[in-house]
Tab-separated table of C-alpha atoms and ligand atoms in Angstrom:
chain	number	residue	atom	x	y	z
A	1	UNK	CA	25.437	-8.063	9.388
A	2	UNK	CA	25.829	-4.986	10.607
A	3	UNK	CA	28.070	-3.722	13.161
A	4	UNK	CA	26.684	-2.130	16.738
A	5	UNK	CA	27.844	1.205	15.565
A	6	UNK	CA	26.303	1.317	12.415
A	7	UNK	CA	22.979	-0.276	13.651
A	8	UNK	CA	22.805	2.348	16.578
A	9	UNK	CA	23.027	4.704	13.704
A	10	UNK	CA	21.100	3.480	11.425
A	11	UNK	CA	18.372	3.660	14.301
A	12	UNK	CA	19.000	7.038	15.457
A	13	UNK	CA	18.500	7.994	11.869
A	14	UNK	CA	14.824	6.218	12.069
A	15	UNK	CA	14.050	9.137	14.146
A	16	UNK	CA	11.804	9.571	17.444
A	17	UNK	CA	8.487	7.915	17.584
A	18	UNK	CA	9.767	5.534	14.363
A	19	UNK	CA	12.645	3.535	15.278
A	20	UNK	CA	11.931	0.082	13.619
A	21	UNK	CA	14.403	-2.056	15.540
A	22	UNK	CA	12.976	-2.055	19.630
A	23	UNK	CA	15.798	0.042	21.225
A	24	UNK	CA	15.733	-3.193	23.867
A	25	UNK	CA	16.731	-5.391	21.105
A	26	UNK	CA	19.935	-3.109	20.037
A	27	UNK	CA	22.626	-4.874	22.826
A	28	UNK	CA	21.973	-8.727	21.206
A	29	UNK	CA	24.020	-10.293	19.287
A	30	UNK	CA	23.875	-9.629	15.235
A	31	UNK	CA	21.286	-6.548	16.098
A	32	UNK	CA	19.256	-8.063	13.191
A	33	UNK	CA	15.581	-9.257	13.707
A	34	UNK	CA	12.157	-10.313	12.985
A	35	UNK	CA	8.919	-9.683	14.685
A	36	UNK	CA	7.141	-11.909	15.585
A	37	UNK	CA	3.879	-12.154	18.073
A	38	UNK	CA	6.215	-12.929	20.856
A	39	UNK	CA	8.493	-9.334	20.401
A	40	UNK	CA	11.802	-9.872	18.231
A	41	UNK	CA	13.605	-12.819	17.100
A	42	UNK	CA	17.211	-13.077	15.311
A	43	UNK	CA	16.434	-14.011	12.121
A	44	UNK	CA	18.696	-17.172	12.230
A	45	UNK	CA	16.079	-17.989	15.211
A	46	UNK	CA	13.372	-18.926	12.482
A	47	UNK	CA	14.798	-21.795	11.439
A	48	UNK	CA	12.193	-23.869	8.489
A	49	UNK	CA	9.613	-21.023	7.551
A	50	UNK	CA	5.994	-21.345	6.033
A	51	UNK	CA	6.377	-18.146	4.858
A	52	UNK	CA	2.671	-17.840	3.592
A	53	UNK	CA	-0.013	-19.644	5.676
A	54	UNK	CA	-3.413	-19.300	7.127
A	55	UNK	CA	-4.572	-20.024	11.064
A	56	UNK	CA	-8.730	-18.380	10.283
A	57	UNK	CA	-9.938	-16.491	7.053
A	58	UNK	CA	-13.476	-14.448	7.458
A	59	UNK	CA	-14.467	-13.834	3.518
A	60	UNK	CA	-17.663	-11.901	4.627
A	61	UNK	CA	-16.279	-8.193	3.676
A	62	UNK	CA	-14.698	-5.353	5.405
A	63	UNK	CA	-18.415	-4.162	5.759
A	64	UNK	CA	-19.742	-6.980	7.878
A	65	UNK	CA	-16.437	-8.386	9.446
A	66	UNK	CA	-16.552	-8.806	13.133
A	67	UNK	CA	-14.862	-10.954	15.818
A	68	UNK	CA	-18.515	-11.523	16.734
A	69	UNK	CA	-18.949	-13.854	14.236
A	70	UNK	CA	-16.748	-16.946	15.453
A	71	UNK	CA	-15.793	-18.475	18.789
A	72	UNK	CA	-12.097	-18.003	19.614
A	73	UNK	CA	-12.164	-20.853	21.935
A	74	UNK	CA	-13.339	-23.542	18.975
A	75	UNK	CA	-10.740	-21.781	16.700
A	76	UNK	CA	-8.368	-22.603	18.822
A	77	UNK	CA	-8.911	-25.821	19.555
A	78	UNK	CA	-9.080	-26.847	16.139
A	79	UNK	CA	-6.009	-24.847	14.458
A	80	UNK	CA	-3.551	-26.306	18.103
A	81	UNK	CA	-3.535	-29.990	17.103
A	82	UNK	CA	-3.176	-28.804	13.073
A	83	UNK	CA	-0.428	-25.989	14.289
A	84	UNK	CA	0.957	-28.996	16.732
A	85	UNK	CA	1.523	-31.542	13.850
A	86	UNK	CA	3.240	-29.756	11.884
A	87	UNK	CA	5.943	-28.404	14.421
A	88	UNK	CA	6.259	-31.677	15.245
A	89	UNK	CA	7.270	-32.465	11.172
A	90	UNK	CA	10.440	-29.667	11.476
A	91	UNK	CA	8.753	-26.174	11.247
A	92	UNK	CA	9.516	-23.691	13.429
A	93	UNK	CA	7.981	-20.520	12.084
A	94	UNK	CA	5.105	-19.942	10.860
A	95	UNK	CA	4.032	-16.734	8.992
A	96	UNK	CA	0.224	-16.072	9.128
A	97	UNK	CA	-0.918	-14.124	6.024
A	98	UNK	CA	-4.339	-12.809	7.328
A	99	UNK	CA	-4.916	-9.317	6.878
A	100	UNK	CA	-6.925	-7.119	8.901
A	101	UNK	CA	-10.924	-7.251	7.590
A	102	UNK	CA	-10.233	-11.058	6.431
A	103	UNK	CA	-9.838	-12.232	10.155
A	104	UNK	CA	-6.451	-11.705	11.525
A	105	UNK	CA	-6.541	-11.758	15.414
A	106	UNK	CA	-3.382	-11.430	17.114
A	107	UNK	CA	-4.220	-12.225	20.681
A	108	UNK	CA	-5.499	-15.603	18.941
A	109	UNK	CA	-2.118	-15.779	17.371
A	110	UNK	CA	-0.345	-15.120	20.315
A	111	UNK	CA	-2.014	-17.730	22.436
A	112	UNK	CA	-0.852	-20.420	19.459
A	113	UNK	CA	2.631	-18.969	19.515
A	114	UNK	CA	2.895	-19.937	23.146
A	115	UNK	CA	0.864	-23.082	23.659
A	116	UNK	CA	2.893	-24.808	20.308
A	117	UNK	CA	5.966	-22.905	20.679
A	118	UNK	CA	6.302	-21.985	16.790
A	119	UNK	CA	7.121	-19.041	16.026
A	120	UNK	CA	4.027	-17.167	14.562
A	121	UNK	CA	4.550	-13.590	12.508
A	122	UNK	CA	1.589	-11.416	12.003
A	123	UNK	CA	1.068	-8.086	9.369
A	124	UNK	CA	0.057	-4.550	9.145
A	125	UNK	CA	-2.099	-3.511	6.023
A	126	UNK	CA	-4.841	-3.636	3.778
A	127	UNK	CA	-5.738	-5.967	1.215
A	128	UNK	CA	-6.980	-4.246	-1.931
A	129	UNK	CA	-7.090	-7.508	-4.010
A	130	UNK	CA	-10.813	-9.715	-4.844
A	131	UNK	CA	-12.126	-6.208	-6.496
A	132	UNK	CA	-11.499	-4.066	-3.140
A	133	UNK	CA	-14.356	-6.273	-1.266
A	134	UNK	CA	-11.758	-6.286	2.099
A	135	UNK	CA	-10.480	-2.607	2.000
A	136	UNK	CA	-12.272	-0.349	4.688
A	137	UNK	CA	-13.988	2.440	3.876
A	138	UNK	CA	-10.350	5.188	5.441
A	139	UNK	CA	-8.724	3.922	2.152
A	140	UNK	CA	-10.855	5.789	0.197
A	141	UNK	CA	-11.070	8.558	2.084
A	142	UNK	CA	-7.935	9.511	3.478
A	143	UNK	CA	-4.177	10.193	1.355
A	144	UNK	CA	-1.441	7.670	1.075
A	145	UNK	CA	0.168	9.234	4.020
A	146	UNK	CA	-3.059	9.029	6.422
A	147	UNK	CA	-3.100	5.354	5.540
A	148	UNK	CA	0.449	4.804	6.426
A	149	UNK	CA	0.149	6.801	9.770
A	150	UNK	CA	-2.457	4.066	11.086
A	151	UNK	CA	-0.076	1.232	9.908
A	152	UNK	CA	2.799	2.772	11.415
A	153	UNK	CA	1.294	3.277	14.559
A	154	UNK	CA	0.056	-0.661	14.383
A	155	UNK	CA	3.612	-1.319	14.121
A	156	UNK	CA	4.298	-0.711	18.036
A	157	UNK	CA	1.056	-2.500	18.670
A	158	UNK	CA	-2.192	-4.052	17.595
A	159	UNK	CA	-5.868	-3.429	18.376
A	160	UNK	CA	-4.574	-1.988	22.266
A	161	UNK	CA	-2.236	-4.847	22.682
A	162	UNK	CA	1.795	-4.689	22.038
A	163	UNK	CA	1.667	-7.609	19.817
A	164	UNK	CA	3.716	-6.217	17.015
A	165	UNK	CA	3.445	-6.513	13.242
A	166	UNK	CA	6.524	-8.351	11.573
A	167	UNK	CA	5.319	-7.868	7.619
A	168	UNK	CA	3.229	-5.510	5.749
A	169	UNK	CA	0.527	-6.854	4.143
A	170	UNK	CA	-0.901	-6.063	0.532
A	171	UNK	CA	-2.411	-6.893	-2.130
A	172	UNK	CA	-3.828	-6.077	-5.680
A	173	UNK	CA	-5.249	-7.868	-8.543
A	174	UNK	CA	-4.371	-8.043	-12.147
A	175	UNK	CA	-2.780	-4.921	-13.900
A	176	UNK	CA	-3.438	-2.310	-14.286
A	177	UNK	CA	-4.099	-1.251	-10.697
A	178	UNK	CA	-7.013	0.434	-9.203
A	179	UNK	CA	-6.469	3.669	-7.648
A	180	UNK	CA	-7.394	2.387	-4.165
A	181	UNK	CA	-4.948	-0.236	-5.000
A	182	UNK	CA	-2.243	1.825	-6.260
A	183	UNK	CA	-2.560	3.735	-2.886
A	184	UNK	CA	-2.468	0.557	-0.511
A	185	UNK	CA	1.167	-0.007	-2.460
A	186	UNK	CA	1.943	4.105	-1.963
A	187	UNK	CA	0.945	3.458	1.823
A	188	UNK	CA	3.070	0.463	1.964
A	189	UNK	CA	6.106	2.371	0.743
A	190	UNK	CA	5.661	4.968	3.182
A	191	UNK	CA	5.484	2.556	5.681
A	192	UNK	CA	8.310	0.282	5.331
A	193	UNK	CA	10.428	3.870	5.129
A	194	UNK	CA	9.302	4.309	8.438
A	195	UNK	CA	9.642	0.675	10.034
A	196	UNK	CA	11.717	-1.199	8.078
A	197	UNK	CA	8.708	-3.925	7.651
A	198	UNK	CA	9.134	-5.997	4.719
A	199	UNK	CA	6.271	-5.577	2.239
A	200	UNK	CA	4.040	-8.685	1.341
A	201	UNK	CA	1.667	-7.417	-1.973
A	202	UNK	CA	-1.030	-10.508	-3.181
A	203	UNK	CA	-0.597	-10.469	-7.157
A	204	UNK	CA	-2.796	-10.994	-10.056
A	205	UNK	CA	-0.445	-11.427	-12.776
A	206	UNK	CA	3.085	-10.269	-13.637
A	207	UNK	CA	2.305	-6.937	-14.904
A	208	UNK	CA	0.442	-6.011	-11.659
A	209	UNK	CA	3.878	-6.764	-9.888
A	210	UNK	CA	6.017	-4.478	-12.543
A	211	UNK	CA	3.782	-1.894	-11.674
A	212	UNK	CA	4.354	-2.100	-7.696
A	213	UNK	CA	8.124	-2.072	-7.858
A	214	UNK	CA	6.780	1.567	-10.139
A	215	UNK	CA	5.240	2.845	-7.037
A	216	UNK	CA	7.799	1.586	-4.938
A	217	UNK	CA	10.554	3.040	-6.656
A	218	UNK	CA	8.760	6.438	-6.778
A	219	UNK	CA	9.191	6.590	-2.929
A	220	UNK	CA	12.944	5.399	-2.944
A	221	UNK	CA	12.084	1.921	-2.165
A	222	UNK	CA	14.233	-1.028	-3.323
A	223	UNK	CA	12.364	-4.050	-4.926
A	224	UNK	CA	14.461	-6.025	-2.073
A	225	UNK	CA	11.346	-4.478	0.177
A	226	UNK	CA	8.779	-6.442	-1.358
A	227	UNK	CA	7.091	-9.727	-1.394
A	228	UNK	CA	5.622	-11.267	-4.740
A	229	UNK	CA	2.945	-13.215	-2.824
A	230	UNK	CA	1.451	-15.699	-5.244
A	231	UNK	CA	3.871	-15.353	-8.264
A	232	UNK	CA	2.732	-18.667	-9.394
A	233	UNK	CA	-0.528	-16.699	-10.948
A	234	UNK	CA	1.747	-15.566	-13.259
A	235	UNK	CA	2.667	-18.191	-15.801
A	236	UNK	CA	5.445	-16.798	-17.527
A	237	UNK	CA	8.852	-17.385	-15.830
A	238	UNK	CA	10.578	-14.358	-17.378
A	239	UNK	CA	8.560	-12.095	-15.047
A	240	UNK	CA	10.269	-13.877	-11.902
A	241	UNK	CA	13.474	-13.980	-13.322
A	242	UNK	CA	13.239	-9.808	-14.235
A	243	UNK	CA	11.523	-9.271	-10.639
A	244	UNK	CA	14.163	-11.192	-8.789
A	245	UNK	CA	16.964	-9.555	-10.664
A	246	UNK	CA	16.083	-6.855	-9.522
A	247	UNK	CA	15.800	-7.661	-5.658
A	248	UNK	CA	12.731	-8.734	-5.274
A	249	UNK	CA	11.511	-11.964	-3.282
A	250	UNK	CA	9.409	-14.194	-5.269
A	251	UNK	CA	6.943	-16.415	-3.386
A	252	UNK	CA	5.693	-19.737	-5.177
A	253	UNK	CA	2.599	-20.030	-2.313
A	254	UNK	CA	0.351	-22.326	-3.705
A	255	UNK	CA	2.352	-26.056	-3.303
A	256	UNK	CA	-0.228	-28.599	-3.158
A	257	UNK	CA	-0.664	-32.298	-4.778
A	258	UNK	CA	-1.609	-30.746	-7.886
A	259	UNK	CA	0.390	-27.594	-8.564
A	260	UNK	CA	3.636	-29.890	-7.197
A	261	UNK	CA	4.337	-29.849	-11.020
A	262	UNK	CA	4.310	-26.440	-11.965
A	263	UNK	CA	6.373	-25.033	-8.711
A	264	UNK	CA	8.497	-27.487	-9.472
A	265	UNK	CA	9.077	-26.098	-13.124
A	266	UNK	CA	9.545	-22.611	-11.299
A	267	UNK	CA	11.720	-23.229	-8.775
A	268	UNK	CA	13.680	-25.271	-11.621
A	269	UNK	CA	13.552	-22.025	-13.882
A	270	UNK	CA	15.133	-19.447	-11.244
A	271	UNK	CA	17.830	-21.708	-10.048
A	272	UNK	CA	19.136	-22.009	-13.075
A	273	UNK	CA	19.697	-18.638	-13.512
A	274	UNK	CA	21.325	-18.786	-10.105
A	275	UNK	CA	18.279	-16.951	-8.583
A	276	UNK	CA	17.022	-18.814	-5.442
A	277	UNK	CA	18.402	-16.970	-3.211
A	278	UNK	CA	15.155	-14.372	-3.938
A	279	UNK	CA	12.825	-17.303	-3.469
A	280	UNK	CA	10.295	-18.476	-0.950
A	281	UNK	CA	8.215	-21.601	-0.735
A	282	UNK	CA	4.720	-22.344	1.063
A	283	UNK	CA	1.470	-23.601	0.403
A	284	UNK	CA	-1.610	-20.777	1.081
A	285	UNK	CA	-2.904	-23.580	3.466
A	286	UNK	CA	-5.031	-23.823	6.282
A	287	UNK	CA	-7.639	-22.254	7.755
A	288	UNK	CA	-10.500	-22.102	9.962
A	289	UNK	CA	-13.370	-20.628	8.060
A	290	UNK	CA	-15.229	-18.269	9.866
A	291	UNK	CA	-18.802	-18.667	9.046
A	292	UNK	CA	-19.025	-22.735	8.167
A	293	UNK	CA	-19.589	-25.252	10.577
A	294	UNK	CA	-17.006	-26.470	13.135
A	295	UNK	CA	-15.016	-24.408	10.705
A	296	UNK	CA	-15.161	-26.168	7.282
A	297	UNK	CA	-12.286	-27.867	5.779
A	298	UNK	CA	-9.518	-26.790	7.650
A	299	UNK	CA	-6.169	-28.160	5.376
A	300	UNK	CA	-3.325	-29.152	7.055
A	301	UNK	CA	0.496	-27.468	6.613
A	302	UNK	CA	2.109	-30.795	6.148
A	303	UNK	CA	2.480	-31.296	2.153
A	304	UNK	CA	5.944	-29.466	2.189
A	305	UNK	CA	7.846	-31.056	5.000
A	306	UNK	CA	5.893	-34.851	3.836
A	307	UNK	CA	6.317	-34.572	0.031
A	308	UNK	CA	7.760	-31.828	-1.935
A	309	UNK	CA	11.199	-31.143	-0.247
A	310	UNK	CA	11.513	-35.318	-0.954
A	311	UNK	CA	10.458	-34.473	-4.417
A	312	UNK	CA	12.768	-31.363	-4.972
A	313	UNK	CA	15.415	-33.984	-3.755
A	314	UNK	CA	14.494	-36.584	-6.035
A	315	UNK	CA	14.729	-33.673	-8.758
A	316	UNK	CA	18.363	-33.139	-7.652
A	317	UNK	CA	17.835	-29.612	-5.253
A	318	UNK	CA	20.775	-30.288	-2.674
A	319	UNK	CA	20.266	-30.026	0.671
A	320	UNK	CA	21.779	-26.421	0.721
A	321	UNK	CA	19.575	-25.666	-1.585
A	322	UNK	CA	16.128	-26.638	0.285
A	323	UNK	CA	17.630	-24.925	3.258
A	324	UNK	CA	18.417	-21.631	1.228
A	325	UNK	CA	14.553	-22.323	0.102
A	326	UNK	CA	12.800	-22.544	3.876
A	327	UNK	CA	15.809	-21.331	6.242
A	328	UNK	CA	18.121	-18.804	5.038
A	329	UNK	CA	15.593	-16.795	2.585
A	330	UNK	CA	12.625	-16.534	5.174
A	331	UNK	CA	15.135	-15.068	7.478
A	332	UNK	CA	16.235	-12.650	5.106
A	333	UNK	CA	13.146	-11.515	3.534
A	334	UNK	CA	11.547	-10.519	6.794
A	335	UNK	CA	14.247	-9.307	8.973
A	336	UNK	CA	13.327	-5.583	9.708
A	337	UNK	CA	15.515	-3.766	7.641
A	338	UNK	CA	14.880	-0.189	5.637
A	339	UNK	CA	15.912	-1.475	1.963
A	340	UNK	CA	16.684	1.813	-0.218
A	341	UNK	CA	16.386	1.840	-3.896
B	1	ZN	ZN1	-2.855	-16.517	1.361
C-alpha cells in the first residue's frame, strides 16, 4: 500500500493528459484501485472474482462486426437472470473478457453492472489471436506507438462514453508470433507505461508467453504487468512455474466438468512450489452468441462457486487458500498500478 505522498507522486510523475489513477480517487482510503464500468473501486472492494468471463461474443470478423447485428434489449434479458444467479452464489465481480471487434459493448455492460449490482470490468485492446481474423485493419497500418495512442485515449473513455477500461486486452497464438501480433504486445507495453492497466494476452502455448514477457521487457515492463490468459493450453507445468517466478499472473480459464482434472493438477503443481499467490481461476464461460438464435447456448458462471472450490477442498486447498485463489489475487492483478521491470 502506498502512502498519500508517494501515490500523489507517483501520479504527478504519470504526467498531464496520462495520469492512470482518476485524480478524484487520490483522497480515499488505500489510494489503490480497479476500474471498473462503474469508475474506480478499492481493490479489496472486489471481493470473489471471475477473472475471465464472457456476457456476448460476435465471431463474425473485425471486417463485418457491427452492433447492428444483435438486439441489445434480448441480450440483456437473457445474460440478467444468468449474471443474477450467479451473484446470488457469492460473486461479486465479474471481469468480461470481450475485446473490441469480438463484441464488447460497454454501455451493455454498464446497464448489467447496475441492474445486478456485480461489479463488471471491461478492456482496452486488440486481439491478434485465431490467425489475426479480429484485428482491424489500423494494426497493420499504423506503429506500435499509434496503436497505443488510441488505447490510451480509450482509457478515459469508450466509444464517446466515460465508461473506463480496467484491463488491457491481448492476445496471440502459438509461438513464434506474427508481426501484427508482436506489435499488439509492443502496443500493450506502451500502454500499461502510460495507464498503469494490467495487461491480459490470450496464449497459444508456453513459448508464445516467453516471448511476450521478451517484448515486454524490451519496454521496461515487469512480467508482474501481464496476464497469461489461458495457460492451461500449455501442458507443461514448468512453463507456469518459470512465468510465475518471474511475476507473472497465470490464469487457469478453462474450469469446466471436464478439464476439473487437469486445473486441478495445475493449481496442485504451483502451490507446491509456493506459487499461488500469481494465480487466477475462472471458467471462459458464458455468452450470448451474436448471430444464433435467441442467442445459442448461453453457459452459465456457476461451476466454480457449485463444484470446484468443494473439490479443491476435498483435495485439501484451505480456505485461505481458495480465497488467495478468487479474492486476494484478482484484486492484485488488476489494481491499476505501473509495474517496472
Ligand atoms: Zn475468453
Amino acid at each position: 500500500m502506498l502512502s498519500r505522498r508517494k501515490f500523489i507522486n507517483k501520479t504527478l510523475l504519470a504526467g498531464a493528459g496520462a495520469c492512470w489513477v482518476p485524480r478524484a480517487y487520490c483522497g480515499h482510503a488505500g489510494h489503490e484501485a480497479v476500474m471498473t464500468v462503474n469508475g474506480p473501486v478499492h481493490p479489496g472492494d472486489l471481493q470473489f472474482t471471475l477473472s475471465h468471463e464472457h456476457i456476448m461474443v460476435d465471431f463474425i470478423g473485425a471486417e463485418k462486426v457491427s452492433r447492428d447485428r444483435y438486439n441489445t434489449e434480448e441480450v440483456f434479458n437473457t445474460a440478467l437472470p444468468i449474471l443474477q444467479d450467479v451473484k446470488k452464489k457469492g460473486c461479486l465481480t465479474f471481469i468480461d473478457c470481450t475485446p473490441a471487434y469480438l463484441g464488447r459493448d460497454v454501455q451493455l455492460l454498464h446497464r448489467l453492472s447496475k441492474a445486478t449490482g456485480l461489479h463488471i470490468i471491461t478492456n482496452t485492446g486488440c486481439y491478434g489471436a485465431a490467425g489475426e481474423k479480429y484485428l482491424p485493419g489500423y494494426v497493420y497500418a499504423e506503429t506500435a506507438e499509434q496503436i497505443a495512442s488510441r488505447w490510451i485515449i480509450e482509457s478515459s473513455g469508450i466509444d464517446g462514453t466515460e465508461i473506463r477500461p480496467g484491463f488491457i486486452k491481448t492476445g496471440v497464438d502459438k509461438a513464434p508470433l506474427t508481426a501484427a501480433q508482436r506489435k499488439v504486445i509492443d502496443a500493450a507495453a506502451i500502454t500499461h507505461l502510460a495507464t498503469g492497466l494490467t495487461i491480459g494476452v490470450h496464449t497459444g502455448n508456453g513459448e508464445a508467453a516467453k516471448e511476450q514477457l521478451e517484448i515486454l521487457r524490451s519496454r521496461g515492463v515487469s512480467p508482474s504487468a501481464r496476464i497469461w490468459i489461458h495457460a492451461q493450453n500449455e501442458g507443461n507445468n514448468r512453463y507456469h512455474i518459470d512465468a510465475a517466478r518471474q511475476g507473472s499472473w497465470i490464469s487457469f480459464d478453462g474450469v469446466n466438468p471436464e478439464s476439473k482434472e487437469a486445473h486441478i493438477g495445475y493449481l496442485k503443481a504451483l502451490k507446491t512450489e509456493k506459487l499461488l499467490d500469481h494465480v487466477l481461476v475462472s471458467q471462459d464461460s458464458g455468452w450470448y452468441h451474436v448471430g444464433e438464435p435467441r442467442g445459442g447456448d448461453y453457459k452459465n458462471y456457476n461451476y466454480i462457486l457449485t463444484d470446484f472450490i468443494p473439490a479443491l477442498r476435498q483435495q485439501g486447498f484451505t480456505k485461505g487458500e481458495i480465497n488467495t485463489l478468487f479474492i486476494r489475487n484478482p484484486g492484485q492483478a488488476f489494481t491499476l498500478s505501473k509495474r517496472l521491470k
